[in-house]
PDB file of C-alpha atoms (C1' of nucleotides) in Angstrom:
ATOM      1  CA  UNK A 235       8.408   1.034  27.154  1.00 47.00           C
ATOM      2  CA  UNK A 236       6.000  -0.236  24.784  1.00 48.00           C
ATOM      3  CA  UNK A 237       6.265  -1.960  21.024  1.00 55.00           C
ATOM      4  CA  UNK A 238       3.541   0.086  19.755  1.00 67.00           C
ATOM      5  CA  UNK A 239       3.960   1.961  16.297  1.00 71.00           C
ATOM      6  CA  UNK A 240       4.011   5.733  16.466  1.00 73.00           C
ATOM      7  CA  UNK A 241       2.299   7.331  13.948  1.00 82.00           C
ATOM      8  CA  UNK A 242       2.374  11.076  13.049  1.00 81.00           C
ATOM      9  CA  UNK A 243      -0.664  11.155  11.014  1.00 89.00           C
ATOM     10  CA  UNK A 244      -3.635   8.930  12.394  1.00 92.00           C
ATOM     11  CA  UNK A 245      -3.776   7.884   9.067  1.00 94.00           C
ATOM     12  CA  UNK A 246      -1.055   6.232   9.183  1.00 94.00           C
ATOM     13  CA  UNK A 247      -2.645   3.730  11.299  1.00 94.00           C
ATOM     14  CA  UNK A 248      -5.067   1.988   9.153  1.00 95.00           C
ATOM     15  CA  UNK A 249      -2.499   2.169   6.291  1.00 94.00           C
ATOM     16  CA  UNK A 250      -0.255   0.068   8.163  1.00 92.00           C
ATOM     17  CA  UNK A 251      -2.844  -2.270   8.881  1.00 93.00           C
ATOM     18  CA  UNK A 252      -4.570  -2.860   5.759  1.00 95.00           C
ATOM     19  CA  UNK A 253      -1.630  -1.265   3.149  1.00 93.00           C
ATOM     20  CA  UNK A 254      -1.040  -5.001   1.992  1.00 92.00           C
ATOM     21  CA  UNK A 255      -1.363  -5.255  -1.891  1.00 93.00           C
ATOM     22  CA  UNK A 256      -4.421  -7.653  -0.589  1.00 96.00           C
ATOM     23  CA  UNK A 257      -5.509  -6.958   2.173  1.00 97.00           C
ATOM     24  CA  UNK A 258      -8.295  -4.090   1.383  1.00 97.00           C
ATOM     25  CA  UNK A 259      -9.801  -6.824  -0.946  1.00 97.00           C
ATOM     26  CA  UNK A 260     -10.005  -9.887   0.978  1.00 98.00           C
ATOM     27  CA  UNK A 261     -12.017  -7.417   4.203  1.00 98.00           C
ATOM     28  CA  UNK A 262     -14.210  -6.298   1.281  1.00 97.00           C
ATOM     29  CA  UNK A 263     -15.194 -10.011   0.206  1.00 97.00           C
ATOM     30  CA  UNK A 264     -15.116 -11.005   4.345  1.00 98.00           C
ATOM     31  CA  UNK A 265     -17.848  -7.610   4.683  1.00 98.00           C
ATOM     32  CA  UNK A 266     -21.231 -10.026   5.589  1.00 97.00           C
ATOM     33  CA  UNK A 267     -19.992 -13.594   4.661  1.00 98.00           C
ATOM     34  CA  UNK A 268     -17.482 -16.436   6.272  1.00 98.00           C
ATOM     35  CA  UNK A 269     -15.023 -17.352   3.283  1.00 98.00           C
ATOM     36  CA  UNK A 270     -13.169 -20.646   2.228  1.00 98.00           C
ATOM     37  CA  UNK A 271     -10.172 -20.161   1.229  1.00 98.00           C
ATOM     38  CA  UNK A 272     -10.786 -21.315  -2.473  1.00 97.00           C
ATOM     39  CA  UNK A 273     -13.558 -19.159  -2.141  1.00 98.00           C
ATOM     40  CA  UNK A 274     -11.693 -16.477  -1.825  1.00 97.00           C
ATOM     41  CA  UNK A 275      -8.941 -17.523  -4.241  1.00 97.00           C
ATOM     42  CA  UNK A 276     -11.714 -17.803  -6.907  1.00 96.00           C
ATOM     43  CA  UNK A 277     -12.851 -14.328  -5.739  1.00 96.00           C
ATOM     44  CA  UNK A 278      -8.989 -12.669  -6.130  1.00 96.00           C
ATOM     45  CA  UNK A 279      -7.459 -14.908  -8.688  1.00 95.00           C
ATOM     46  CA  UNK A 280      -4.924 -12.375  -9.394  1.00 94.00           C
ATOM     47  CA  UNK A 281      -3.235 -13.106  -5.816  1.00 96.00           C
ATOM     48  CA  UNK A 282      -1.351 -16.689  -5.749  1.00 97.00           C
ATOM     49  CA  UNK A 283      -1.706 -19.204  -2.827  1.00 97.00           C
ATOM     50  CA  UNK A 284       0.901 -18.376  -0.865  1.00 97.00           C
ATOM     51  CA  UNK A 285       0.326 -14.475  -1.220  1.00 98.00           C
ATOM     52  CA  UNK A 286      -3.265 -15.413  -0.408  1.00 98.00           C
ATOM     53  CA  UNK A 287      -1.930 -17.529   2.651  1.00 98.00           C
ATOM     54  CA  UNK A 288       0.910 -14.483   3.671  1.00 98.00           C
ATOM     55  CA  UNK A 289      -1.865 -12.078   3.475  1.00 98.00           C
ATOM     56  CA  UNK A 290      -4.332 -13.889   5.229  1.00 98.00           C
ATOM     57  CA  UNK A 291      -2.179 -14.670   7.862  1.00 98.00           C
ATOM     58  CA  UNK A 292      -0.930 -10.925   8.307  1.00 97.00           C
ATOM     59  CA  UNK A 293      -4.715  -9.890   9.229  1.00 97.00           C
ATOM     60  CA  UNK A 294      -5.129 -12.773  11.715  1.00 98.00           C
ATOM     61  CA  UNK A 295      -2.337 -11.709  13.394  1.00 96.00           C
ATOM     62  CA  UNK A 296      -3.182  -8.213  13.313  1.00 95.00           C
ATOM     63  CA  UNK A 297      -6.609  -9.101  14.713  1.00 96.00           C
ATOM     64  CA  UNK A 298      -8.634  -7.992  12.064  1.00 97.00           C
ATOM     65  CA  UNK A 299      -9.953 -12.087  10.759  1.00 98.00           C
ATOM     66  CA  UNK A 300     -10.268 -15.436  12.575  1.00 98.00           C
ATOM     67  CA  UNK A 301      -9.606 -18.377  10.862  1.00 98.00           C
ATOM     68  CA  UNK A 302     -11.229 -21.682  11.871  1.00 98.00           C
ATOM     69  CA  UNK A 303     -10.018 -25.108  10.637  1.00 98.00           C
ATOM     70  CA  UNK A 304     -12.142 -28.100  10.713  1.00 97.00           C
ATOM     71  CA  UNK A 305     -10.868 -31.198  11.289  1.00 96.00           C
ATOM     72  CA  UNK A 306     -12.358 -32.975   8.245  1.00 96.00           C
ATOM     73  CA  UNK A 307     -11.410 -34.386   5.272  1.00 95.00           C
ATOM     74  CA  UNK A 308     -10.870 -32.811   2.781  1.00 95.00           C
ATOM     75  CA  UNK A 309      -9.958 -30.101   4.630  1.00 96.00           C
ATOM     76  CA  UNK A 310     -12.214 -26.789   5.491  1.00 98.00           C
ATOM     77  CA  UNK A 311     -11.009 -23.571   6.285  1.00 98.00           C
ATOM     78  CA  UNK A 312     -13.323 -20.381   7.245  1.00 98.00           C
ATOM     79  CA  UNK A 313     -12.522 -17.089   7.374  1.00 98.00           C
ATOM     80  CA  UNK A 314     -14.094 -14.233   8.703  1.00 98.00           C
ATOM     81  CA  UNK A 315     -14.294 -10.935   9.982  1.00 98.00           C
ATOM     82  CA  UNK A 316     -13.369 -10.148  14.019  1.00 98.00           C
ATOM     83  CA  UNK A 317     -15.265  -7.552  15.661  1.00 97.00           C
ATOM     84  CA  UNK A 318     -12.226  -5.278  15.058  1.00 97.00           C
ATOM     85  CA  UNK A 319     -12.169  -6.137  11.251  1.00 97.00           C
ATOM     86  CA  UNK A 320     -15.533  -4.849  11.118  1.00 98.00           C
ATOM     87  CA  UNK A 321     -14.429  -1.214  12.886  1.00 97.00           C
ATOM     88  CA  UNK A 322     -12.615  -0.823   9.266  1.00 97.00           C
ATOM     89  CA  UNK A 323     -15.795  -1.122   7.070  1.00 98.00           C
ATOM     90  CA  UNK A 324     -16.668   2.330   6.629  1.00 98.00           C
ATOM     91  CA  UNK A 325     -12.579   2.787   4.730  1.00 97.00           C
ATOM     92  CA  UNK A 326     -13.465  -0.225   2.394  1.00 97.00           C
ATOM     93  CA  UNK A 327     -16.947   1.419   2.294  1.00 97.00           C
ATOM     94  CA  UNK A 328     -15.296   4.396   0.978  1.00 97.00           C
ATOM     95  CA  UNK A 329     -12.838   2.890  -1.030  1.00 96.00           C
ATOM     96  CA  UNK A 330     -15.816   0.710  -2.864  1.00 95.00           C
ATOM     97  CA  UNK A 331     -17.847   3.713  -2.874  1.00 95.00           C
ATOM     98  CA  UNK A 332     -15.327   6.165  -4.728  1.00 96.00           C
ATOM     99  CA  UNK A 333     -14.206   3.023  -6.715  1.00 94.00           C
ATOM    100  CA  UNK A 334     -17.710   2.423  -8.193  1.00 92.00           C
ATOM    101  CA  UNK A 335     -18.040   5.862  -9.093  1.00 90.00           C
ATOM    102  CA  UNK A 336     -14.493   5.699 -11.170  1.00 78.00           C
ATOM    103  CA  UNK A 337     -15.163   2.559 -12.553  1.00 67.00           C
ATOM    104  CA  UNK A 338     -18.574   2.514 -13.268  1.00 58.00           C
ATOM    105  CA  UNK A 339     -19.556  -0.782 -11.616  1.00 54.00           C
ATOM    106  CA  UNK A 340     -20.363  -2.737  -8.467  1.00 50.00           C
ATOM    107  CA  UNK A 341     -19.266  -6.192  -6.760  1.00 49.00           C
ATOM    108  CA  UNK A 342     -23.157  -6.943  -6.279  1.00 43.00           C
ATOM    109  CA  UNK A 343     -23.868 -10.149  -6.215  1.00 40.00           C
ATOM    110  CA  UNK A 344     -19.858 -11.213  -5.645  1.00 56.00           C
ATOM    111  CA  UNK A 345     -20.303  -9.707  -1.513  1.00 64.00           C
ATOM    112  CA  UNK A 346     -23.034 -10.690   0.542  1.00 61.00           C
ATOM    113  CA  UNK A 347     -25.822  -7.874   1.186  1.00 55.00           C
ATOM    114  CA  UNK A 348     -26.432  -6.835   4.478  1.00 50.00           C
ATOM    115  CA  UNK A 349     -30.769  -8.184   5.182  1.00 37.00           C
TER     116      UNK A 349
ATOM    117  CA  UNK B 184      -8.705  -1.035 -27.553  1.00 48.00           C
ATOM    118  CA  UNK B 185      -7.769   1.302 -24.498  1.00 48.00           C
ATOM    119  CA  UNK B 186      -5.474   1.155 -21.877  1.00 55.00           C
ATOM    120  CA  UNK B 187      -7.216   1.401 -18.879  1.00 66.00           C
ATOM    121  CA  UNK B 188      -6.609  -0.875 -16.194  1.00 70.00           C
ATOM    122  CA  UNK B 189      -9.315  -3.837 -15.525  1.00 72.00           C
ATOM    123  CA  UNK B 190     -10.049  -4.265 -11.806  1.00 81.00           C
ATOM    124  CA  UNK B 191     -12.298  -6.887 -10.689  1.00 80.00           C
ATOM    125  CA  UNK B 192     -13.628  -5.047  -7.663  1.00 88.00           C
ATOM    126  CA  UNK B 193     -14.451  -1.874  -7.494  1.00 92.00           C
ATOM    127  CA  UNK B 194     -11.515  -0.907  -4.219  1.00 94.00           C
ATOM    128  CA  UNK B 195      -8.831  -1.950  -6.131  1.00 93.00           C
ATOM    129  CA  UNK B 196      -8.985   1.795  -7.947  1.00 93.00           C
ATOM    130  CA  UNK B 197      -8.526   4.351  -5.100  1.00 95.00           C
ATOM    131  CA  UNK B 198      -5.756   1.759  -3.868  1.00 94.00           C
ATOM    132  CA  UNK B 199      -3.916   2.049  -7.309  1.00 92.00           C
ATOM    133  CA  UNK B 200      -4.016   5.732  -6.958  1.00 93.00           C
ATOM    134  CA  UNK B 201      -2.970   5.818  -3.515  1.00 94.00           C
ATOM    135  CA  UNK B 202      -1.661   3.191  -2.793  1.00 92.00           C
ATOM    136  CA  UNK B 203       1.719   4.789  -2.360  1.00 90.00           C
ATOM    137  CA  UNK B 204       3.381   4.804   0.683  1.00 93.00           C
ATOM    138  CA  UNK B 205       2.770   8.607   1.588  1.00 97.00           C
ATOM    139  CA  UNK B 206       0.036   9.192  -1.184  1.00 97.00           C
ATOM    140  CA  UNK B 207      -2.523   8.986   1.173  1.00 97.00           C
ATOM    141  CA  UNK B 208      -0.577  10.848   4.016  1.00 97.00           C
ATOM    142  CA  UNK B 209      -0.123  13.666   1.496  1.00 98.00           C
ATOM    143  CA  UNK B 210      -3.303  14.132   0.099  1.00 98.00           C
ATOM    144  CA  UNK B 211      -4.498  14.084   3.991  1.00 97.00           C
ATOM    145  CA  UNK B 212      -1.970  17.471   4.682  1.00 97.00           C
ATOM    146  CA  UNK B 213      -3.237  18.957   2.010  1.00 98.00           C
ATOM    147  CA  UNK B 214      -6.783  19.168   2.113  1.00 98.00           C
ATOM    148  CA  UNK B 215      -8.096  22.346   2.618  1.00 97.00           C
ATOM    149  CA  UNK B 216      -4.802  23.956   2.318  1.00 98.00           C
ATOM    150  CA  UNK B 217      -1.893  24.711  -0.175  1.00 98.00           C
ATOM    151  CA  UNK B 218       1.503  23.607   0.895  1.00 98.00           C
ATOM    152  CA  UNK B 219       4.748  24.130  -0.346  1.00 98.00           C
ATOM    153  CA  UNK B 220       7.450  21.392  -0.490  1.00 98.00           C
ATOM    154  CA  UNK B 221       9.249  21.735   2.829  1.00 98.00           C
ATOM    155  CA  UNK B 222       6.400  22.417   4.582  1.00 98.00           C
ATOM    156  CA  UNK B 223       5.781  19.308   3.304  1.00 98.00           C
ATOM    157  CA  UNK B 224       8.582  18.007   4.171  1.00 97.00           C
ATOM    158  CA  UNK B 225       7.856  18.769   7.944  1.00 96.00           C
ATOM    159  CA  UNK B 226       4.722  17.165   8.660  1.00 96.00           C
ATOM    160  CA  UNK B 227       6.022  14.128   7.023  1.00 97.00           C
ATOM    161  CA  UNK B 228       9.426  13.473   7.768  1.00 96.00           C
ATOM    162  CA  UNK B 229       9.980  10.242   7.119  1.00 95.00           C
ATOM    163  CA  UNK B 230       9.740  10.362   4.102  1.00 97.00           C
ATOM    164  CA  UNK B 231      13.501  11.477   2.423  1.00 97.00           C
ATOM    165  CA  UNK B 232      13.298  14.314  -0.390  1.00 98.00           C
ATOM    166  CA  UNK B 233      13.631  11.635  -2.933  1.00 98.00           C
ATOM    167  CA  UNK B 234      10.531   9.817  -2.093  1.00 98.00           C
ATOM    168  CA  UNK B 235       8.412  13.004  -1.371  1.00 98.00           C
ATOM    169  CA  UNK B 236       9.026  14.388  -4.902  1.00 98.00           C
ATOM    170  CA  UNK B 237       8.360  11.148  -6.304  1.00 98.00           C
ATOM    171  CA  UNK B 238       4.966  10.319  -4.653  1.00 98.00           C
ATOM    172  CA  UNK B 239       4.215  13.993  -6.089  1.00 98.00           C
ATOM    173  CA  UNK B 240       5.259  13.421  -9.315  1.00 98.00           C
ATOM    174  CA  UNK B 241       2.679  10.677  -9.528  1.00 97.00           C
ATOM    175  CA  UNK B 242      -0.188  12.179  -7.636  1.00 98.00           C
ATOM    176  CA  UNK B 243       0.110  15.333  -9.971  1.00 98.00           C
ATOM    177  CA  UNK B 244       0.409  12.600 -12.847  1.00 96.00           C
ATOM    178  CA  UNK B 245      -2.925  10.756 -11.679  1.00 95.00           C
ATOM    179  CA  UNK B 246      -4.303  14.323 -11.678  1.00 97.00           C
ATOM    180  CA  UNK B 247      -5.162  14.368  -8.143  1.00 97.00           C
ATOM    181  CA  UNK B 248      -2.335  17.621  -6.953  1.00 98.00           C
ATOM    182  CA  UNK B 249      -1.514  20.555  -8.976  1.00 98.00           C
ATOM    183  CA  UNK B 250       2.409  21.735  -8.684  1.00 98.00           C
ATOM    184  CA  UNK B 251       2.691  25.100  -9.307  1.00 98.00           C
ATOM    185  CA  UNK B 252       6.162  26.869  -9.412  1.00 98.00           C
ATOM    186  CA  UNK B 253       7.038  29.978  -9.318  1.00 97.00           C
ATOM    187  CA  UNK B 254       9.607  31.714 -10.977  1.00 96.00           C
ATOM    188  CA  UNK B 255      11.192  33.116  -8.087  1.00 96.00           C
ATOM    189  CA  UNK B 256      14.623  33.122  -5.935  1.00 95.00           C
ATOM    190  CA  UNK B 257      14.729  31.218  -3.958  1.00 95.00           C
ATOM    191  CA  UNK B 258      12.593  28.475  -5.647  1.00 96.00           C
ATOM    192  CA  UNK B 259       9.020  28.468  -4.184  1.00 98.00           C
ATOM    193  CA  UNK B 260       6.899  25.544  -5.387  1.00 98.00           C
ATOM    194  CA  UNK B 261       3.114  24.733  -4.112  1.00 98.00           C
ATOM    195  CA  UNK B 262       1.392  21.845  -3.636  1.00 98.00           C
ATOM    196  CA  UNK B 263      -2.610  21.634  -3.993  1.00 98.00           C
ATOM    197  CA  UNK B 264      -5.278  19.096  -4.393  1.00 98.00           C
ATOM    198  CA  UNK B 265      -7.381  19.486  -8.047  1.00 98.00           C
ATOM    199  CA  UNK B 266     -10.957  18.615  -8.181  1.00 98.00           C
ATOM    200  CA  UNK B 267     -10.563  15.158  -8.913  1.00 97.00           C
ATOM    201  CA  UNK B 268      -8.274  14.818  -5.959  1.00 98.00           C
ATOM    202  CA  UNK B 269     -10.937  16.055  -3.868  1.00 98.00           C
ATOM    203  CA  UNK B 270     -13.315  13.323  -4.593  1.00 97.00           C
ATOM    204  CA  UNK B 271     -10.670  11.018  -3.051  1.00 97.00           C
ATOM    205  CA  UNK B 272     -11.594  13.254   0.699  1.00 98.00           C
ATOM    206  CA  UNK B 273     -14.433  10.964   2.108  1.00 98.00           C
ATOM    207  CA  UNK B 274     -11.704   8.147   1.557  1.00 97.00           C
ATOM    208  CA  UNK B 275      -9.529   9.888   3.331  1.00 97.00           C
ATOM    209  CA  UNK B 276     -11.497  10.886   5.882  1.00 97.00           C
ATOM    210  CA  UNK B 277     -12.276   7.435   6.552  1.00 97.00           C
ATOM    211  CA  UNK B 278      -9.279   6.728   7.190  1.00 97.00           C
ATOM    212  CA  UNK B 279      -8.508   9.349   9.786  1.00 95.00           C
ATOM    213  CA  UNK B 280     -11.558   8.994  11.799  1.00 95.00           C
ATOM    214  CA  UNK B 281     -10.445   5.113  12.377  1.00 96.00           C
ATOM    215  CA  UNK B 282      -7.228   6.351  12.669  1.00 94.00           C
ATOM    216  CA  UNK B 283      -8.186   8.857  15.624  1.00 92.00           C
ATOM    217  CA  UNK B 284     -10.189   6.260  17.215  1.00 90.00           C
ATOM    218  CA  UNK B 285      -7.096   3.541  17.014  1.00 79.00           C
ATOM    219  CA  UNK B 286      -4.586   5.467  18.176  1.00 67.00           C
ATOM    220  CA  UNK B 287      -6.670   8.243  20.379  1.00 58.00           C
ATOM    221  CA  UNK B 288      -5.206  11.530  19.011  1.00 54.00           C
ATOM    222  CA  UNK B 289      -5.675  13.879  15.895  1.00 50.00           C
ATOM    223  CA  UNK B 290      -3.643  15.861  13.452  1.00 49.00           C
ATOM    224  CA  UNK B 291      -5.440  18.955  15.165  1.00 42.00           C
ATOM    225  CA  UNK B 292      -4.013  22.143  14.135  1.00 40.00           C
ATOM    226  CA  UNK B 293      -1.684  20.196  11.122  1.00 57.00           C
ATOM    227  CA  UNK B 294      -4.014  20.328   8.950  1.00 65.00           C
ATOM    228  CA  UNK B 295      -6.192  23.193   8.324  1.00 62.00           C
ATOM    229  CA  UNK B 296      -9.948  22.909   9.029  1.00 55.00           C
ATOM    230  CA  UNK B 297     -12.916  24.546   7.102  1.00 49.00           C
ATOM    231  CA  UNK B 298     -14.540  27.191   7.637  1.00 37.00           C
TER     232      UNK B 298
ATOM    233  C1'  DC C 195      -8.705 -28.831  -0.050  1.00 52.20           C
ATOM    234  C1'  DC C 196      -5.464 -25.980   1.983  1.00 52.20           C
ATOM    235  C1'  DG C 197      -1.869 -24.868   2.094  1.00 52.20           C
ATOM    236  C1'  DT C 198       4.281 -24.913   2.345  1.00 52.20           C
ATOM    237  C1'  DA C 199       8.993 -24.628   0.553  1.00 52.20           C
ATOM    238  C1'  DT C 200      12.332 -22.924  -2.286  1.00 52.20           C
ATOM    239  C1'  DC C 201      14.244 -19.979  -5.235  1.00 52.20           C
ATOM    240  C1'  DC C 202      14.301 -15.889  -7.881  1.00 52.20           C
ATOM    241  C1'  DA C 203      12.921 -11.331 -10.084  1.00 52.20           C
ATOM    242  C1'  DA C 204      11.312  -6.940  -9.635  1.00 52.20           C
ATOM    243  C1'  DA C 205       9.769  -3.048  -7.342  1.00 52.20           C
ATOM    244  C1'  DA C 206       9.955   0.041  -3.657  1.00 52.20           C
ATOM    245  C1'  DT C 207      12.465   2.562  -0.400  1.00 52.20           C
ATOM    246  C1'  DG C 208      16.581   4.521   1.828  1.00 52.20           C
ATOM    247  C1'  DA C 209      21.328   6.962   2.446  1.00 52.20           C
ATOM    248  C1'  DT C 210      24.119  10.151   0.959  1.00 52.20           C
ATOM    249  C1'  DA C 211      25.867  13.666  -1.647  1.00 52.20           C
ATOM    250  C1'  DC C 212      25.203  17.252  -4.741  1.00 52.20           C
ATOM    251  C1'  DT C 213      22.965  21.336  -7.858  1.00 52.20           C
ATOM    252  C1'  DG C 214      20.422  25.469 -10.062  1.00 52.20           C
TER     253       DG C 214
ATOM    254  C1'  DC D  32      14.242  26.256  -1.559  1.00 52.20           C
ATOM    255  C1'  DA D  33      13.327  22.493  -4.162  1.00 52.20           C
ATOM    256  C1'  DG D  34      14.756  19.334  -5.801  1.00 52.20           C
ATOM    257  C1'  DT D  35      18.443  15.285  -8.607  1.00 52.20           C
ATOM    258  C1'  DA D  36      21.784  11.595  -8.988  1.00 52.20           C
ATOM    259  C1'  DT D  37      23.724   7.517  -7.680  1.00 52.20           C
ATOM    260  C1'  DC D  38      24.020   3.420  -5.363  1.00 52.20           C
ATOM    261  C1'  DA D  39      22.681   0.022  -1.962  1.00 52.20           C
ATOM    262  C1'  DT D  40      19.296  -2.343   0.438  1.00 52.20           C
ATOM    263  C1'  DT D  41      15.003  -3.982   1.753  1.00 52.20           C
ATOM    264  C1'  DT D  42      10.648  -5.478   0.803  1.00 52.20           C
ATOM    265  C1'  DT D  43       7.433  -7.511  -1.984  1.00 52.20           C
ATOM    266  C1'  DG D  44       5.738 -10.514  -5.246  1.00 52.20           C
ATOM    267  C1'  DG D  45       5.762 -14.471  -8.434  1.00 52.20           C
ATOM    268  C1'  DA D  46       6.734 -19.329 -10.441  1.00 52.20           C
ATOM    269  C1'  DT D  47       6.972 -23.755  -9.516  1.00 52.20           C
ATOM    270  C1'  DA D  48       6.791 -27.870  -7.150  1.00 52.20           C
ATOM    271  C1'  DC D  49       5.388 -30.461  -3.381  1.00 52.20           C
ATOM    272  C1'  DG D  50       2.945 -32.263   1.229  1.00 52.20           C
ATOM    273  C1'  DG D  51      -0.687 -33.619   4.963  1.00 52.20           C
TER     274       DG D  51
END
DNA sequence: CCGTATCCAAAATGATACTG
DNA sequence: CAGTATCATTTTGGATACGG
């Protein structure tokens, strides 16, 4: 026997990994560009430190980010996307995509553009 | 002033509207087809009554699912996705085709497929 | 700079029983 | 069949202060 989730719906699947109140946004901001972590607090300054740290942790462990400290002072922290994070683009695509639409505007300029 | 919400990138809509724990599940069961509530009920079991008619209650309140009931005994109530809700497909899709990938299977033959 | 620790409030979900 | 009502629990999120 395994520990593996069953899921029903294969939607199900990418909800559970990515159904964090955070988690959508911080792939969106990692799409294209390795993130500090006050980077990315500046870019979501609606999420507090230690949700920022929870969530951030949760897609490490799930795979989906690597996080690489540098021994330095003051410290640096990157963050960026795994191979595997970057299977999920096309959903945050199509969240951004149908978002834009509804909202009338873009991130450009806030994520990185692809050369 | 109005009392739309502000989001500072653009993904943070579609999440707010289905963000729900079986919003997205539902809208995925009832694409391309009309459903009533137990059928409902059955390809989504985990979720109890309670929470089903809840998540429905808001999905027809974002104006993404039309309830229609009909004055009948016994009760018979369907569920289907409006126009709007529609536009919320490609996310969906998205999410499914990972999905598949992920976990290797499909909803084939639970949901209904177009012509 | 990059977090942790602690405590607390609020929101979401679940179990169970019941109704028109 | 299609829900409601009630209550308990779990999960999530936030404020604040502090540490290496």
């Amino acid at each position: 026997m395994n520990h593996e989730k069953i899921f029903n719906c294969p939607i199900e699947a990418p909800i559970s990994l990515i159904g964090g109140k955070y988690k959508a946004i911080i792939l969106f901001y990692l799409i294209n560009q390795t993130l500090r972590f006050n980077e990315l607090q500046k870019f979501i300054p609606q999420a507090t430190p230690k949700m920022l740290t929870q969530q951030l942790r949760e897609l490490e462990g799930e795979g989906l980010i690597t996080r690489t400290v540098y021994p330095v002072v003051p410290p640096k922290t990157e963050y960026s996307l795994t191979e595997f994070g970057e299977s999920l683009i096309p959903i945050v695509d199509a969240l951004c995509d149908w978002g834009k639409n509804y909202i009338g505007n873009g991130c450009s300029g806030l994520r990185a553009t692809p050369s």
